[in-house]
Amino acid sequence: MDIYKNSVHSAGNTTVSVARGSKADVLVVRGENPGFSGQVIDGEFIAPENHENAVVLRRVFPFTAPVPVLTRKRSFGVGDRLGIASYGHIRVFRKYDAAPVLAQQSIRELTLTHRDFDNVLDCASYAVFREDWQGGFGADGDHLKTDKEVEYALSCGYTMITLDCSEHIRNDVEDMPTEQLKKEYTPNAELEARYKDKSFKVENHEIHFTAEELMRCALIYGGAIEHADRIFHSYIKGKPVDFELSIDETATPTTPTQHFFVANELSLRHVELATVAPRFCGEFQKGIDYIGDLKQFESEMAVHAAVARRFGYKLSIHSGSDKLSVFPIIGRLTLGNFHVKTAGTNWLEAMRVTAETDPKLYREVHAYALVAFHEAKKYYHVTTNLNNIPALDTLTDAQLPELFTQNDARQLIHITYGLILSAKDENGNSLYRDRLYANWREHDELYAKRLEQHIGRHLELLYSQIPQD
Ligand code: ZN
């Protein structure tokens, strides 16, 4: 039996390790069985890596259970949509001290990948066990919008809740003429006493509220503040759970003044925030570098970071995949206190492995993605131009991996992941999913190496300008 060398762990009279099975890893249980279900094969008790056994594993080996990690100086979320990436991710976190959030998935991602919160967490737990990662990891129910979604993630033991307030944020106010603003705004003596014509000093920045700015803040964010207040006090308060406020999925960027307003209001309501994800200026499109004015980004980031420090939380940077040009700025201005989330780039690295190792399968998937693109585009804001992608029949097999250096090709594969993974033939059999998983299983060492390099590059840049103290 092929036992992974870091996977042997003992607790009491039990020793559990992980063996490489032909199709999937399995647990090997020796000594007393604390409750794993399985069967004896050739004199060994073999337990499959299913949900039931993951629950037992987390009970017997507590380091395989998630913990709140956002209170640590810096943290990094790696959404593993496929359930196979943590093995590579763990290698990165052995080199950098950012606390990993290995399980991180939104409801949209769960739907598109046909997974559930249990499965996402189980995959992380099994990886942590096999690789002997004892540094702790978080589990983030990402972009949750409703009470039901928050309750669902908490019931699965998630240690971080990212509350997406986008449905409570008004997108029609930013450009509203003053006259109409006045009509829409309900006078609020308390708010006016707090903000109207007042300035706040935040480190060496000054944040000023004109009467008009206050009306805009109240109209845009009033609903989101109510929502966050209610969710926090109903579900999070007093629990070992990190609470993140996400206001990034909006039509317009969050100005530093608006960020201050939201933070100050929530602080007055005793909402304890681990992180806030504003929407920054410029564009954080999926799977490609930052698009926008770096100077403006830098000057606004300086204020956002100062506001976060003032209220005692970390800035959270969403859609962090491949934003290589802004990472040094983020590391420097947050003084190394940040939370960054990536997801799609881990899937892209998996597809790059397929392009390298099974060109025939890659060509099929790519051709399907070109057809599926218009359907997928409904759910994402991307500026992909399919005409910029070289036609498949002009590329040799050896050139296929180079597609992943081209932004349009990256976004094509990025946003179609759900359709690719769920595509079925007329008999209901998966068109690509099973073959892709078999390919990734066969080349799992290559995939782990690629993630180590690629996510490592993200952290290297984030760390590159952190001021020494
Ligand atoms: Zn987001």
Coordinates of N, CA, C and O in Angstrom, one line a residue, residues 105-107 140-151 153-154 160-169 223-236 241-250 262 266 271-278 316 318 341:
Q105 N -16.0 29.3 -0.6 CA -16.9 29.1 -1.8 C -18.1 29.9 -1.6 O -18.7 30.0 -0.5
S106 N -18.6 30.5 -2.7 CA -19.9 31.2 -2.7 C -21.0 30.3 -3.1 O -20.8 29.2 -3.6
I107 N -22.2 30.7 -2.8 CA -23.4 29.9 -3.2 C -23.4 29.7 -4.7 O -23.7 28.7 -5.3
D140 N -14.6 29.8 4.7 CA -15.4 31.0 4.4 C -16.6 30.7 3.6 O -16.5 30.2 2.4
G141 N -17.8 31.0 4.1 CA -19.0 31.0 3.4 C -19.0 32.3 2.6 O -19.4 33.3 3.2
D142 N -18.6 32.3 1.4 CA -18.3 33.5 0.7 C -19.6 34.1 0.0 O -20.4 33.4 -0.6
H143 N -19.7 35.4 0.0 CA -20.8 36.1 -0.7 C -22.1 35.5 -0.3 O -22.9 35.2 -1.2
L144 N -22.4 35.4 1.0 CA -23.7 35.0 1.4 C -24.6 36.2 1.5 O -24.2 37.3 1.9
K145 N -25.9 36.0 1.1 CA -26.8 37.1 1.0 C -27.9 37.1 2.0 O -28.4 38.1 2.4
T146 N -28.4 35.9 2.3 CA -29.6 35.8 3.1 C -29.4 35.1 4.4 O -28.4 34.5 4.6
D147 N -30.4 35.2 5.3 CA -30.3 34.5 6.6 C -30.1 33.0 6.4 O -29.3 32.4 7.0
K148 N -30.9 32.5 5.4 CA -30.8 31.0 5.1 C -29.4 30.6 4.8 O -28.9 29.6 5.2
E149 N -28.7 31.4 3.9 CA -27.4 31.1 3.4 C -26.4 31.2 4.6 O -25.5 30.3 4.7
V150 N -26.5 32.2 5.4 CA -25.7 32.3 6.6 C -25.8 31.1 7.5 O -24.9 30.5 8.0
E151 N -27.1 30.8 7.8 CA -27.4 29.6 8.7 C -26.8 28.4 8.1 O -26.3 27.5 8.9
A153 N -24.2 27.9 6.1 CA -22.7 27.9 6.2 C -22.3 27.6 7.7 O -21.4 26.8 8.0
L154 N -23.0 28.3 8.6 CA -22.7 28.1 10.0 C -23.0 26.6 10.5 O -22.2 26.0 11.2
M160 N -16.0 31.5 8.9 CA -16.0 32.9 8.4 C -17.3 33.1 7.6 O -17.6 32.2 6.8
I161 N -17.9 34.2 7.8 CA -19.1 34.5 7.0 C -18.8 35.8 6.3 O -18.5 36.8 6.9
T162 N -18.9 35.8 4.9 CA -18.8 37.0 4.1 C -20.2 37.4 3.7 O -20.8 36.7 2.9
L163 N -20.6 38.5 4.3 CA -22.0 38.9 4.0 C -21.9 39.9 2.8 O -21.3 40.9 2.9
D164 N -22.6 39.4 1.8 CA -22.7 40.2 0.5 C -23.9 41.1 0.7 O -25.0 40.7 0.7
C165 N -23.6 42.4 0.7 CA -24.8 43.4 0.9 C -25.2 44.0 -0.4 O -25.9 45.0 -0.3
S166 N -24.8 43.4 -1.5 CA -25.0 44.2 -2.8 C -26.5 44.4 -3.0 O -26.9 45.4 -3.6
E167 N -27.4 43.5 -2.6 CA -28.8 43.7 -2.8 C -29.4 44.8 -2.0 O -30.6 45.1 -2.1
H168 N -28.6 45.2 -1.0 CA -29.1 46.3 -0.1 C -28.4 47.6 -0.4 O -28.5 48.6 0.4
I169 N -27.6 47.7 -1.5 CA -26.9 48.9 -1.8 C -27.6 49.5 -3.1 O -27.9 48.8 -4.0
G223 N -29.4 50.7 3.7 CA -29.9 49.4 3.7 C -28.9 48.3 4.1 O -29.2 47.4 4.8
A224 N -27.7 48.5 3.5 CA -26.6 47.5 3.8 C -26.2 47.6 5.3 O -25.9 46.5 5.9
I225 N -26.2 48.7 5.9 CA -25.8 48.8 7.3 C -26.9 48.1 8.1 O -26.5 47.4 9.0
E226 N -28.1 48.4 7.8 CA -29.2 47.7 8.6 C -29.1 46.2 8.5 O -29.2 45.4 9.4
H227 N -28.8 45.7 7.2 CA -28.7 44.3 6.9 C -27.6 43.7 7.7 O -27.7 42.6 8.4
A228 N -26.4 44.3 7.7 CA -25.2 43.8 8.3 C -25.4 43.7 9.8 O -25.0 42.8 10.5
D229 N -26.0 44.8 10.4 CA -26.3 44.9 11.8 C -27.2 43.7 12.3 O -26.9 43.0 13.2
R230 N -28.2 43.5 11.5 CA -29.2 42.5 11.9 C -28.6 41.1 11.8 O -28.7 40.3 12.7
I231 N -27.9 40.8 10.7 CA -27.2 39.5 10.5 C -26.2 39.3 11.6 O -26.1 38.2 12.2
F232 N -25.4 40.3 11.9 CA -24.3 40.1 12.9 C -24.9 39.7 14.2 O -24.5 38.8 14.9
H233 N -25.9 40.5 14.6 CA -26.5 40.3 16.0 C -27.4 39.1 16.1 O -27.5 38.5 17.1
S234 N -27.9 38.6 14.9 CA -28.8 37.4 14.9 C -27.9 36.1 14.9 O -28.3 35.1 15.5
Y235 N -26.8 36.2 14.2 CA -26.1 34.9 13.9 C -24.6 34.8 14.3 O -24.1 33.7 14.5
I236 N -24.0 35.9 14.4 CA -22.5 35.9 14.5 C -22.0 36.2 15.9 O -21.1 35.6 16.4
V241 N -16.5 33.1 15.0 CA -16.7 33.2 13.5 C -16.2 34.6 13.1 O -16.6 35.6 13.7
D242 N -15.4 34.7 12.0 CA -15.0 35.9 11.5 C -16.1 36.5 10.6 O -16.7 35.8 9.8
F243 N -16.4 37.8 10.8 CA -17.4 38.4 10.0 C -16.8 39.4 9.0 O -16.2 40.3 9.4
E244 N -17.1 39.1 7.7 CA -16.6 40.1 6.7 C -17.8 40.7 6.0 O -18.8 40.1 5.7
L245 N -17.7 42.0 5.8 CA -18.7 42.8 5.1 C -18.2 43.0 3.7 O -17.2 43.6 3.5
S246 N -19.0 42.5 2.7 CA -18.7 42.7 1.3 C -19.6 43.7 0.7 O -20.8 43.5 0.6
I247 N -19.0 44.8 0.3 CA -19.8 45.8 -0.4 C -19.1 46.1 -1.8 O -19.2 47.1 -2.4
D248 N -18.5 45.0 -2.3 CA -17.7 45.2 -3.5 C -18.5 44.9 -4.8 O -18.1 45.3 -5.9
E249 N -19.6 44.2 -4.7 CA -20.3 43.9 -6.0 C -21.4 44.9 -6.2 O -22.5 44.7 -6.2
T250 N -20.9 46.1 -6.5 CA -21.8 47.3 -6.8 C -21.4 47.9 -8.1 O -20.4 47.6 -8.7
V262 N -19.7 53.8 6.4 CA -20.2 52.4 6.7 C -19.5 51.9 8.0 O -20.1 51.4 8.9
L266 N -21.4 51.1 11.6 CA -21.4 49.7 12.1 C -20.7 49.6 13.4 O -21.1 48.8 14.3
V271 N -21.1 46.2 15.7 CA -20.9 45.1 14.8 C -19.4 44.9 14.7 O -18.6 45.8 14.4
E272 N -18.9 43.7 15.0 CA -17.5 43.4 15.1 C -17.1 42.9 13.7 O -17.4 41.7 13.4
L273 N -16.3 43.7 13.0 CA -15.9 43.3 11.7 C -14.5 42.7 11.7 O -13.6 43.3 12.3
A274 N -14.3 41.6 11.0 CA -12.9 41.1 10.8 C -12.3 41.7 9.6 O -11.1 42.0 9.5
T275 N -13.2 41.9 8.6 CA -12.7 42.5 7.3 C -13.9 43.2 6.6 O -15.0 42.9 6.8
V276 N -13.5 44.2 5.8 CA -14.4 44.8 4.9 C -13.8 44.8 3.5 O -12.6 45.0 3.3
A277 N -14.7 44.4 2.5 CA -14.3 44.4 1.1 C -15.0 45.5 0.4 O -16.1 45.4 0.0
P278 N -14.3 46.7 0.3 CA -14.9 47.8 -0.5 C -14.7 47.4 -2.0 O -14.0 46.5 -2.4
S316 N -10.2 43.6 2.9 CA -10.3 42.4 2.1 C -10.3 42.7 0.7 O -11.1 43.6 0.2
H318 N -11.1 41.4 -2.9 CA -11.8 40.3 -3.6 C -11.3 40.3 -5.1 O -10.8 41.2 -5.6
K341 N -8.6 37.4 -1.5 CA -9.3 36.2 -2.0 C -9.0 35.9 -3.4 O -9.1 36.8 -4.3

